[in-house]
Amino acid sequence: MLTRTTLCLILPWMLLSCSSAKSVVAAVEVKPSSFLPNAAKLTEDRKRSPFLGNWWNPDPRVKKAAEKVKKIYIAPVISDHLRPMRQHLTKLEFSQERRTQKVAQLADYAHEKFTRAFKSAKTPRFTLVDAPAKDAMTLKLSILEWEPNTLTGLVVREAVDLVTLPMVGDLLAKPARGQIAIEGMVIEPKTRKSWFEFADKEEAKTLFIFFPQELFALGQAKFAIREWARQFVKLMSTPSDVKVRDSLPFQIIGF
């Protein structure tokens, strides 16, 4: 009991000391698809972005044109490049038809949350518009991967944690965790060139207190999408020398 309590107290400070909790502690990686024109050029930028992959167009013409744009349009989120399920437990609990239906819901949810994030931001750089415009950026998003939460995986992880320590179940049963990956790009209207491209992946976070999110197939994915939306708006709205921090790979409690 003492060991468990001590771990709970010191773990946050251990993770905060990492340059990138996601890439260093969680060991998560993402491989963008051909959806992104500059997929091979994406790199991690720990001093600026919370996303695993980032690419800013170095072309002076594009940069100069982008500085003048004050509006943004969010295109419908697609899943054309969605990769097949890999986890055994996911394949047991989800048919391809069921997964396809759920991914369509996730795409709509992502569009809604990114839209809401811009509308609710206090000082956003871009004003949201409802249709493509000659004076508006276009944000295109694609759901790249999705491994749903599974009840079987949850039971396995919680059983291990019960007889060991928090996190042990997640570490030993990593293939049974919910996962989602996204990629996106911002198109500058005048040059019609990609101005910014990014890709990111999130796994189900380690739990210290059980919460309902784990009981739903879309729970982890929806949580990640909400975080991405907030992070993206902040990244777009802050100076280049401001670091937009990523969340830690664990949660005390959440929904």
Tab-separated table of C-alpha atoms in Angstrom:
chain	number	residue	atom	x	y	z
A	1	MET	CA	0.000	0.000	0.000
A	2	LEU	CA	2.852	2.342	0.869
A	3	THR	CA	4.607	1.559	-2.406
A	4	ARG	CA	1.446	2.253	-4.385
A	5	THR	CA	0.919	5.603	-2.625
A	6	THR	CA	4.537	6.634	-3.117
A	7	LEU	CA	4.349	5.835	-6.825
A	8	CYS	CA	1.197	7.915	-7.215
A	9	LEU	CA	2.916	10.883	-5.578
A	10	ILE	CA	6.221	10.862	-7.440
A	11	LEU	CA	5.092	9.772	-10.911
A	12	PRO	CA	3.690	13.165	-11.976
A	13	TRP	CA	6.998	14.872	-11.155
A	14	MET	CA	8.927	12.178	-13.033
A	15	LEU	CA	6.808	12.695	-16.114
A	16	LEU	CA	6.882	16.487	-15.923
A	17	SER	CA	10.662	16.365	-16.119
A	18	CYS	CA	10.530	14.650	-19.506
A	19	SER	CA	10.907	16.764	-22.626
A	20	SER	CA	8.029	14.899	-24.236
A	21	ALA	CA	6.009	12.564	-22.045
A	22	LYS	CA	4.331	11.065	-25.085
A	23	SER	CA	7.429	10.146	-27.047
A	24	VAL	CA	9.736	9.440	-24.102
A	25	VAL	CA	7.479	7.760	-21.547
A	26	ALA	CA	4.621	6.377	-23.606
A	27	ALA	CA	6.870	5.476	-26.574
A	28	VAL	CA	4.137	6.331	-29.050
A	29	GLU	CA	4.917	6.944	-32.694
A	30	VAL	CA	2.866	7.811	-35.746
A	31	LYS	CA	3.532	7.275	-39.435
A	32	PRO	CA	1.576	9.717	-41.634
A	33	SER	CA	-0.100	8.595	-44.843
A	34	SER	CA	-0.092	9.961	-48.385
A	35	PHE	CA	-2.911	12.286	-47.274
A	36	LEU	CA	-0.171	14.737	-46.292
A	37	PRO	CA	1.903	16.092	-49.209
A	38	ASN	CA	4.950	16.425	-46.951
A	39	ALA	CA	4.416	13.355	-44.770
A	40	ALA	CA	8.067	12.307	-44.989
A	41	LYS	CA	9.225	15.695	-43.673
A	42	LEU	CA	7.241	15.731	-40.430
A	43	THR	CA	9.370	15.953	-37.302
A	44	GLU	CA	8.818	16.310	-33.569
A	45	ASP	CA	9.174	19.852	-32.242
A	46	ARG	CA	9.296	19.640	-28.454
A	47	LYS	CA	9.975	23.352	-28.032
A	48	ARG	CA	6.766	24.366	-29.775
A	49	SER	CA	4.205	21.677	-30.563
A	50	PRO	CA	2.462	18.864	-28.652
A	51	PHE	CA	2.130	16.820	-31.843
A	52	LEU	CA	4.524	14.017	-32.744
A	53	GLY	CA	4.880	15.175	-36.341
A	54	ASN	CA	5.042	18.795	-37.565
A	55	TRP	CA	5.956	20.561	-40.792
A	56	TRP	CA	5.804	24.295	-41.485
A	57	ASN	CA	6.201	25.440	-45.075
A	58	PRO	CA	9.574	27.231	-45.371
A	59	ASP	CA	8.611	28.981	-48.634
A	60	PRO	CA	8.720	32.780	-48.004
A	61	ARG	CA	5.814	33.335	-50.405
A	62	VAL	CA	3.568	30.974	-48.494
A	63	LYS	CA	4.639	32.367	-45.126
A	64	LYS	CA	4.019	35.944	-46.223
A	65	ALA	CA	0.606	35.084	-47.657
A	66	ALA	CA	-0.345	33.158	-44.510
A	67	GLU	CA	0.383	36.157	-42.294
A	68	LYS	CA	-2.464	38.072	-43.931
A	69	VAL	CA	-5.113	35.380	-43.510
A	70	LYS	CA	-7.500	35.871	-40.592
A	71	LYS	CA	-10.155	33.246	-41.310
A	72	ILE	CA	-10.314	29.454	-41.357
A	73	TYR	CA	-12.691	26.863	-42.751
A	74	ILE	CA	-12.797	23.317	-41.353
A	75	ALA	CA	-13.521	20.761	-44.057
A	76	PRO	CA	-15.483	17.575	-43.265
A	77	VAL	CA	-13.185	15.088	-41.521
A	78	ILE	CA	-12.360	12.029	-43.615
A	79	SER	CA	-11.221	8.464	-42.893
A	80	ASP	CA	-10.161	7.466	-46.414
A	81	HIS	CA	-6.680	6.526	-45.194
A	82	LEU	CA	-7.837	4.584	-42.125
A	83	ARG	CA	-5.576	1.624	-41.403
A	84	PRO	CA	-6.854	-1.875	-40.520
A	85	MET	CA	-7.305	-2.978	-36.922
A	86	ARG	CA	-4.267	-4.767	-35.494
A	87	GLN	CA	-5.222	-5.699	-31.938
A	88	HIS	CA	-6.527	-9.216	-31.392
A	89	LEU	CA	-9.077	-8.215	-28.752
A	90	THR	CA	-10.380	-5.429	-30.975
A	91	LYS	CA	-10.919	-7.853	-33.835
A	92	LEU	CA	-12.809	-10.202	-31.510
A	93	GLU	CA	-15.193	-7.517	-30.229
A	94	PHE	CA	-15.589	-5.429	-33.396
A	95	SER	CA	-16.751	-6.428	-36.842
A	96	GLN	CA	-15.516	-4.334	-39.744
A	97	GLU	CA	-19.047	-3.045	-40.287
A	98	ARG	CA	-19.385	-1.896	-36.679
A	99	ARG	CA	-15.997	-0.208	-36.787
A	100	THR	CA	-16.869	1.600	-40.016
A	101	GLN	CA	-20.051	2.974	-38.436
A	102	LYS	CA	-18.179	4.134	-35.336
A	103	VAL	CA	-15.425	5.802	-37.378
A	104	ALA	CA	-18.067	7.836	-39.224
A	105	GLN	CA	-19.309	9.015	-35.827
A	106	LEU	CA	-15.751	9.906	-34.811
A	107	ALA	CA	-15.261	11.959	-37.982
A	108	ASP	CA	-18.386	13.990	-37.251
A	109	TYR	CA	-17.337	14.340	-33.620
A	110	ALA	CA	-13.875	15.606	-34.609
A	111	HIS	CA	-15.356	18.220	-36.919
A	112	GLU	CA	-17.700	19.382	-34.166
A	113	LYS	CA	-14.966	19.630	-31.519
A	114	PHE	CA	-12.458	21.466	-33.714
A	115	THR	CA	-15.236	23.859	-34.692
A	116	ARG	CA	-16.221	24.419	-31.079
A	117	ALA	CA	-12.596	24.907	-30.034
A	118	PHE	CA	-12.228	27.852	-32.420
A	119	LYS	CA	-15.563	29.327	-31.395
A	120	SER	CA	-14.850	29.090	-27.680
A	121	ALA	CA	-11.234	30.294	-27.774
A	122	LYS	CA	-10.721	33.657	-26.092
A	123	THR	CA	-8.193	35.073	-28.554
A	124	PRO	CA	-8.050	32.826	-31.637
A	125	ARG	CA	-5.899	33.924	-34.536
A	126	PHE	CA	-8.495	32.752	-37.051
A	127	THR	CA	-12.189	33.510	-37.241
A	128	LEU	CA	-14.186	30.440	-38.212
A	129	VAL	CA	-16.208	30.512	-41.437
A	130	ASP	CA	-18.814	27.982	-42.561
A	131	ALA	CA	-17.691	27.586	-46.169
A	132	PRO	CA	-14.475	27.687	-48.213
A	133	ALA	CA	-13.407	31.242	-49.037
A	134	LYS	CA	-10.681	32.973	-51.023
A	135	ASP	CA	-9.496	34.708	-47.865
A	136	ALA	CA	-9.705	31.728	-45.486
A	137	MET	CA	-7.365	28.903	-44.568
A	138	THR	CA	-8.741	25.398	-45.026
A	139	LEU	CA	-8.120	22.827	-42.298
A	140	LYS	CA	-8.275	19.256	-43.565
A	141	LEU	CA	-8.303	16.401	-41.047
A	142	SER	CA	-8.044	12.655	-41.523
A	143	ILE	CA	-8.517	9.859	-38.988
A	144	LEU	CA	-5.514	7.632	-39.624
A	145	GLU	CA	-5.812	4.843	-37.037
A	146	TRP	CA	-8.380	3.712	-34.508
A	147	GLU	CA	-8.294	0.796	-32.083
A	148	PRO	CA	-11.485	0.994	-29.974
A	149	ASN	CA	-11.665	0.501	-26.240
A	150	THR	CA	-12.519	-3.127	-25.505
A	151	LEU	CA	-14.182	-4.480	-22.377
A	152	THR	CA	-11.926	-7.540	-22.506
A	153	GLY	CA	-8.819	-5.372	-22.543
A	154	LEU	CA	-10.128	-3.276	-19.660
A	155	VAL	CA	-10.763	-6.355	-17.520
A	156	VAL	CA	-7.273	-7.682	-18.204
A	157	ARG	CA	-5.549	-4.404	-17.344
A	158	GLU	CA	-7.575	-3.779	-14.204
A	159	ALA	CA	-6.982	-7.333	-12.973
A	160	VAL	CA	-3.227	-6.888	-13.300
A	161	ASP	CA	-3.331	-3.500	-11.549
A	162	LEU	CA	-5.373	-4.961	-8.720
A	163	VAL	CA	-2.650	-7.409	-7.728
A	164	THR	CA	0.354	-5.229	-8.595
A	165	LEU	CA	0.599	-1.442	-8.969
A	166	PRO	CA	-1.077	1.282	-11.024
A	167	MET	CA	0.287	1.386	-14.600
A	168	VAL	CA	1.499	-2.216	-14.579
A	169	GLY	CA	-1.630	-3.450	-16.351
A	170	ASP	CA	-1.283	-0.763	-19.007
A	171	LEU	CA	2.395	-1.559	-19.550
A	172	LEU	CA	1.996	-5.329	-19.724
A	173	ALA	CA	-1.212	-5.196	-21.751
A	174	LYS	CA	-0.248	-2.324	-24.021
A	175	PRO	CA	-1.711	-4.031	-27.142
A	176	ALA	CA	-5.112	-4.028	-25.401
A	177	ARG	CA	-5.331	-0.248	-25.018
A	178	GLY	CA	-7.519	2.043	-27.082
A	179	GLN	CA	-5.604	4.104	-29.636
A	180	ILE	CA	-6.311	6.784	-32.227
A	181	ALA	CA	-4.135	8.669	-34.714
A	182	ILE	CA	-4.967	11.785	-36.695
A	183	GLU	CA	-3.292	13.838	-39.398
A	184	GLY	CA	-4.110	17.245	-40.741
A	185	MET	CA	-2.991	20.144	-42.885
A	186	VAL	CA	-3.758	23.830	-43.243
A	187	ILE	CA	-4.017	25.114	-46.815
A	188	GLU	CA	-3.159	28.762	-47.529
A	189	PRO	CA	-5.823	30.198	-49.908
A	190	LYS	CA	-3.731	32.474	-52.147
A	191	THR	CA	-0.926	30.059	-53.011
A	192	ARG	CA	-3.089	26.969	-52.410
A	193	LYS	CA	-0.066	25.397	-50.771
A	194	SER	CA	0.085	23.484	-47.527
A	195	TRP	CA	1.173	25.910	-44.795
A	196	PHE	CA	1.232	23.543	-41.809
A	197	GLU	CA	0.976	19.760	-41.544
A	198	PHE	CA	0.818	17.589	-38.450
A	199	ALA	CA	0.192	14.053	-37.248
A	200	ASP	CA	-0.340	12.667	-33.785
A	201	LYS	CA	-1.304	9.487	-31.960
A	202	GLU	CA	-2.749	8.925	-28.498
A	203	GLU	CA	-3.145	5.762	-26.447
A	204	ALA	CA	-5.561	5.244	-23.595
A	205	LYS	CA	-4.054	6.960	-20.591
A	206	THR	CA	-3.021	5.148	-17.448
A	207	LEU	CA	-5.785	5.333	-14.846
A	208	PHE	CA	-5.345	5.936	-11.118
A	209	ILE	CA	-9.079	6.145	-10.507
A	210	PHE	CA	-11.477	4.224	-12.743
A	211	PHE	CA	-13.861	6.352	-14.783
A	212	PRO	CA	-16.702	5.716	-17.299
A	213	GLN	CA	-14.683	6.708	-20.366
A	214	GLU	CA	-13.152	3.214	-20.474
A	215	LEU	CA	-16.556	1.535	-20.715
A	216	PHE	CA	-17.344	2.969	-24.147
A	217	ALA	CA	-15.759	2.006	-27.449
A	218	LEU	CA	-15.342	5.662	-28.443
A	219	GLY	CA	-14.313	6.915	-24.984
A	220	GLN	CA	-10.545	7.136	-25.459
A	221	ALA	CA	-10.852	8.450	-29.017
A	222	LYS	CA	-13.266	11.222	-28.076
A	223	PHE	CA	-11.044	12.304	-25.191
A	224	ALA	CA	-8.033	12.489	-27.522
A	225	ILE	CA	-9.988	14.459	-30.135
A	226	ARG	CA	-11.040	17.063	-27.573
A	227	GLU	CA	-7.422	17.483	-26.504
A	228	TRP	CA	-6.224	17.771	-30.115
A	229	ALA	CA	-8.803	20.445	-30.871
A	230	ARG	CA	-7.727	22.601	-27.914
A	231	GLN	CA	-4.041	22.093	-28.663
A	232	PHE	CA	-4.415	22.898	-32.351
A	233	VAL	CA	-6.267	26.155	-31.715
A	234	LYS	CA	-3.636	27.199	-29.184
A	235	LEU	CA	-0.818	26.294	-31.582
A	236	MET	CA	-2.420	28.402	-34.297
A	237	SER	CA	-3.049	31.336	-31.945
A	238	THR	CA	0.253	31.724	-30.096
A	239	PRO	CA	3.660	33.118	-31.157
A	240	SER	CA	6.278	30.719	-32.494
A	241	ASP	CA	8.314	30.959	-29.276
A	242	VAL	CA	5.417	29.762	-27.074
A	243	LYS	CA	5.385	26.073	-26.195
A	244	VAL	CA	2.034	24.322	-26.414
A	245	ARG	CA	2.308	21.486	-23.934
A	246	ASP	CA	1.014	17.994	-24.447
A	247	SER	CA	-1.010	16.227	-21.780
A	248	LEU	CA	0.580	13.599	-19.554
A	249	PRO	CA	0.108	9.897	-20.357
A	250	PHE	CA	-1.976	9.335	-17.229
A	251	GLN	CA	-5.168	10.694	-15.670
A	252	ILE	CA	-6.245	10.922	-12.074
A	253	ILE	CA	-9.917	11.099	-12.994
A	254	GLY	CA	-11.812	12.200	-16.083
A	255	PHE	CA	-14.768	11.519	-18.342
